Coordinates of C-alpha atoms in Angstrom, one line a residue:
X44 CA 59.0 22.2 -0.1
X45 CA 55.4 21.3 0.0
X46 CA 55.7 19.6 3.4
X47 CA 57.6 22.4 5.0
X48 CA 54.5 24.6 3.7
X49 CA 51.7 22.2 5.3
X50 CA 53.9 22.1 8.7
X51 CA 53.8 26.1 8.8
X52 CA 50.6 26.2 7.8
X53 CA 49.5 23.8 10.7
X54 CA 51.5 25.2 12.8
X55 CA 50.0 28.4 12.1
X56 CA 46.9 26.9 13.3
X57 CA 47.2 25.6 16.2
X58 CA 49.3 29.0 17.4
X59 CA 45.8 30.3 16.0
X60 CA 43.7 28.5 18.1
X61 CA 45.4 29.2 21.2
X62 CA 45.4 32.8 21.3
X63 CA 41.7 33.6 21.1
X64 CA 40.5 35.2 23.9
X65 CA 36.8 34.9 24.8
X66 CA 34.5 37.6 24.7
X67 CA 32.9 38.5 27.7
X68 CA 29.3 36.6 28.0
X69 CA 26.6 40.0 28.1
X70 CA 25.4 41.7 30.6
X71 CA 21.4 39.8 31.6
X72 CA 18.8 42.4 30.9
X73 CA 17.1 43.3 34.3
X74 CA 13.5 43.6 33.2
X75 CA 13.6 40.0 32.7
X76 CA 12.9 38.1 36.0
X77 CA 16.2 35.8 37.6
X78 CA 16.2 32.3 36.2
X79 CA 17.7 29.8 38.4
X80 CA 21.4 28.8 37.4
X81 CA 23.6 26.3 37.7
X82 CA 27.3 26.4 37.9
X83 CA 29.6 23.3 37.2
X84 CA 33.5 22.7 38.5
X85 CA 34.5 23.1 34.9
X86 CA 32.8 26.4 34.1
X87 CA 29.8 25.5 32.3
X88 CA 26.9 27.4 33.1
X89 CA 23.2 25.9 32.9
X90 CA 20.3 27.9 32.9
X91 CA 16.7 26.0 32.4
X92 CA 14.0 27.0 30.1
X93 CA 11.0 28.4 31.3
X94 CA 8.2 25.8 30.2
X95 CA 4.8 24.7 31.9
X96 CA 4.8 21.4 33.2
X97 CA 3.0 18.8 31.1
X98 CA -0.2 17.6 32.4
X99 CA -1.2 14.4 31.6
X100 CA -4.6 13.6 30.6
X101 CA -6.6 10.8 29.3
X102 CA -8.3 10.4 26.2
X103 CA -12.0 9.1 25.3
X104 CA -11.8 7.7 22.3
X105 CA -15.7 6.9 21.6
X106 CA -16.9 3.1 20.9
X107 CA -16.9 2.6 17.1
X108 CA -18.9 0.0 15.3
X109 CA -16.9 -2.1 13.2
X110 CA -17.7 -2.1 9.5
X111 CA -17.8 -4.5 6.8
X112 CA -15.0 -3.8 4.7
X113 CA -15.5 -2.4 1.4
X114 CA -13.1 -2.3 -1.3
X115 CA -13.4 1.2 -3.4
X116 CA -12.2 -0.6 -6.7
X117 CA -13.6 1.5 -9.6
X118 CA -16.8 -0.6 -10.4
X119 CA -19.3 2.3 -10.0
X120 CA -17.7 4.5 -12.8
X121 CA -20.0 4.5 -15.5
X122 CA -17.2 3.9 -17.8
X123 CA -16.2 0.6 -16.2
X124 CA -20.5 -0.5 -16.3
X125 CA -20.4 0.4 -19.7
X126 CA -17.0 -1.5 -20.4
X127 CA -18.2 -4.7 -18.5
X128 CA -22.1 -4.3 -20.4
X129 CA -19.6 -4.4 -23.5
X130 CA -17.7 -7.5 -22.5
X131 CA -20.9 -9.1 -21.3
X132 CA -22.6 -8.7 -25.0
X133 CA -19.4 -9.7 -27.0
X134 CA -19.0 -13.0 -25.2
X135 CA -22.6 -13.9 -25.3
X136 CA -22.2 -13.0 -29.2
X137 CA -19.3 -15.3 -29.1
X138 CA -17.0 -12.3 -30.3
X139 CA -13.9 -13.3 -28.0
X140 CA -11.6 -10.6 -29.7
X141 CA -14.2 -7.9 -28.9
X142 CA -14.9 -8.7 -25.7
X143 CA -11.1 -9.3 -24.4
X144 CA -10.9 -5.9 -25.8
X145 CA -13.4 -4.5 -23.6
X146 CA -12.6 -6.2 -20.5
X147 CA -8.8 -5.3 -20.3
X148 CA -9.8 -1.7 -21.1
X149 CA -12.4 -2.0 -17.8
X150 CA -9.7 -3.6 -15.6
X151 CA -7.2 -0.7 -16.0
X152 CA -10.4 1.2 -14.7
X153 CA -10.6 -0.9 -11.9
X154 CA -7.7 -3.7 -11.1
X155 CA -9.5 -4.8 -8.1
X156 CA -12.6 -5.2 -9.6
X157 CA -13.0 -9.5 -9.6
X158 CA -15.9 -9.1 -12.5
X159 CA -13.0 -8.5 -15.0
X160 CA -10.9 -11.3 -13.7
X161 CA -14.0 -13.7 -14.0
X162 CA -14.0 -12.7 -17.8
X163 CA -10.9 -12.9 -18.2
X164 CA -10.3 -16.7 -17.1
X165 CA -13.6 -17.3 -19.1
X166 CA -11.7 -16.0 -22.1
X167 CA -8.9 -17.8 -21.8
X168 CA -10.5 -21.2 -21.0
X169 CA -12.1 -20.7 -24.8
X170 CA -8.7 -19.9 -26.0
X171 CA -7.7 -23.5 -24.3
X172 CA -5.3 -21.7 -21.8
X173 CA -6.2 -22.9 -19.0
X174 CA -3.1 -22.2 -16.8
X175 CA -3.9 -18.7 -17.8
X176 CA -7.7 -19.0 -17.1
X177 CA -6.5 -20.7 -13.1
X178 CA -4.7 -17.8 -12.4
X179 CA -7.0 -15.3 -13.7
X180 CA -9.7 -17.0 -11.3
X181 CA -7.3 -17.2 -8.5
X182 CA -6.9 -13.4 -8.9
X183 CA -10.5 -12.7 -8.8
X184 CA -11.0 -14.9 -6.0
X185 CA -8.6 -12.7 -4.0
X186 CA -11.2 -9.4 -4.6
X187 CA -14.2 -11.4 -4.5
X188 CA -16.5 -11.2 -1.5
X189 CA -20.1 -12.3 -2.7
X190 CA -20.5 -16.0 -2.7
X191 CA -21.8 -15.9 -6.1
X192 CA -18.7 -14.5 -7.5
X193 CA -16.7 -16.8 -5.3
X194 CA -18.6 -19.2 -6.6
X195 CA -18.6 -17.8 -10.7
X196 CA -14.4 -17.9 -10.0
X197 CA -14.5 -21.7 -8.3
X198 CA -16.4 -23.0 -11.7
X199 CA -13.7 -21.1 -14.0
X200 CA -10.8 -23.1 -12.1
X201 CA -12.7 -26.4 -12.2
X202 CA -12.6 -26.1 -16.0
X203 CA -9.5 -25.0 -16.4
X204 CA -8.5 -27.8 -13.8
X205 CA -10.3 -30.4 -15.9
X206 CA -8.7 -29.4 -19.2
X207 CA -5.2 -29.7 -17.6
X208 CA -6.1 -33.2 -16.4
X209 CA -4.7 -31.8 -12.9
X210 CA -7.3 -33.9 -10.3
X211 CA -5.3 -32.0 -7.5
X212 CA -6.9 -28.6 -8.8
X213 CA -10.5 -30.2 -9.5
X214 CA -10.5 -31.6 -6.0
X215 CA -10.1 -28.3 -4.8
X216 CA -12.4 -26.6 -6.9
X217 CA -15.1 -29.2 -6.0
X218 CA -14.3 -29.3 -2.5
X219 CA -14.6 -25.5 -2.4
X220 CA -17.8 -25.4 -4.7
X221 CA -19.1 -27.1 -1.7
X222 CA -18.9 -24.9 1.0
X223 CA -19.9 -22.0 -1.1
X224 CA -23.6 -24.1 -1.8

């Protein structure tokens, strides 16, 4: 029953579809100028768009100097100087907890920032991590662009390389130590 239903109902369609006539296309308004048309063999009309032609035209871009690149990593907010003058004072106090404390809180100011990163391996070389302390550095080193800091970084690996026993590491260290004198 269902399937004589569907079979109509198609049916029904396609008688549908055959008896629509077309409604005549209107009438062009005469005020507007005659466009051009074309006419195919199978009864499709085309009519262009009016549009100005596209004029090419070159473009003076002026000479620009090229800049040193600078990394806008969060290290002149005075919260993050005030952080880091914590962290500096804690670790000179030898108050490791203290001064963890403060530089995590500064680095979430400023993750780029390679001062943190330098405390951070510092810290965990007293905390005899030094896997931790490498990778910290490594980190840093990737932000760094003074020599000095390059150079702070280098020293944190060579002891973290030397309490690891890893001569691979301290080779590097040392050989990179060099080139930064």
């Amino acid at each position: 029953m269902l399937q004589k239903v569907l079979i109509g109902a198609l049916f029904l369609t396609l008688l549908g579809c055959q008896t629509v006539t077309q409604e005549p296309a209107p009438a062009p308004s005469k005020s507007a100028p005659e466009k051009p048309q074309v006419q195919k063999s199978d009864g499709v009309v085309i009519t262009p768009y009016d549009r100005p032609e596209i004029k090419r035209q070159k473009i003076v871009v002026p000479p620009q100097k090229p800049q040193a690149q600078k990394f806008d990593d969060g290290r002149q907010l005075p919260a993050f100087k005030k952080l880091m003058q914590q962290t500096q004072a804690a670790y000179q106090a030898q108050q490791f907890n203290q001064a963890e404390a403060s530089v995590l809180q500064a680095q979430r100011l400023a993750p780029q920032a390679p001062e943190t990163y330098l405390y951070l391996g510092m810290l965990a070389n007293r905390k005899n991590q030094p896997a931790q302390a490498q990778a910290f550095a490594q980190r840093g080193l990737s932000y760094a662009q003074s020599n000095a800091m390059k150079k702070q970084l280098w020293l944190v690996i060579l002891k973290a390389g030397q309490q690891q026993k890893n001569t691979q590491t301290i080779g590097k260290a040392q050989q990179a130590l060099k080139t930064l004198n």
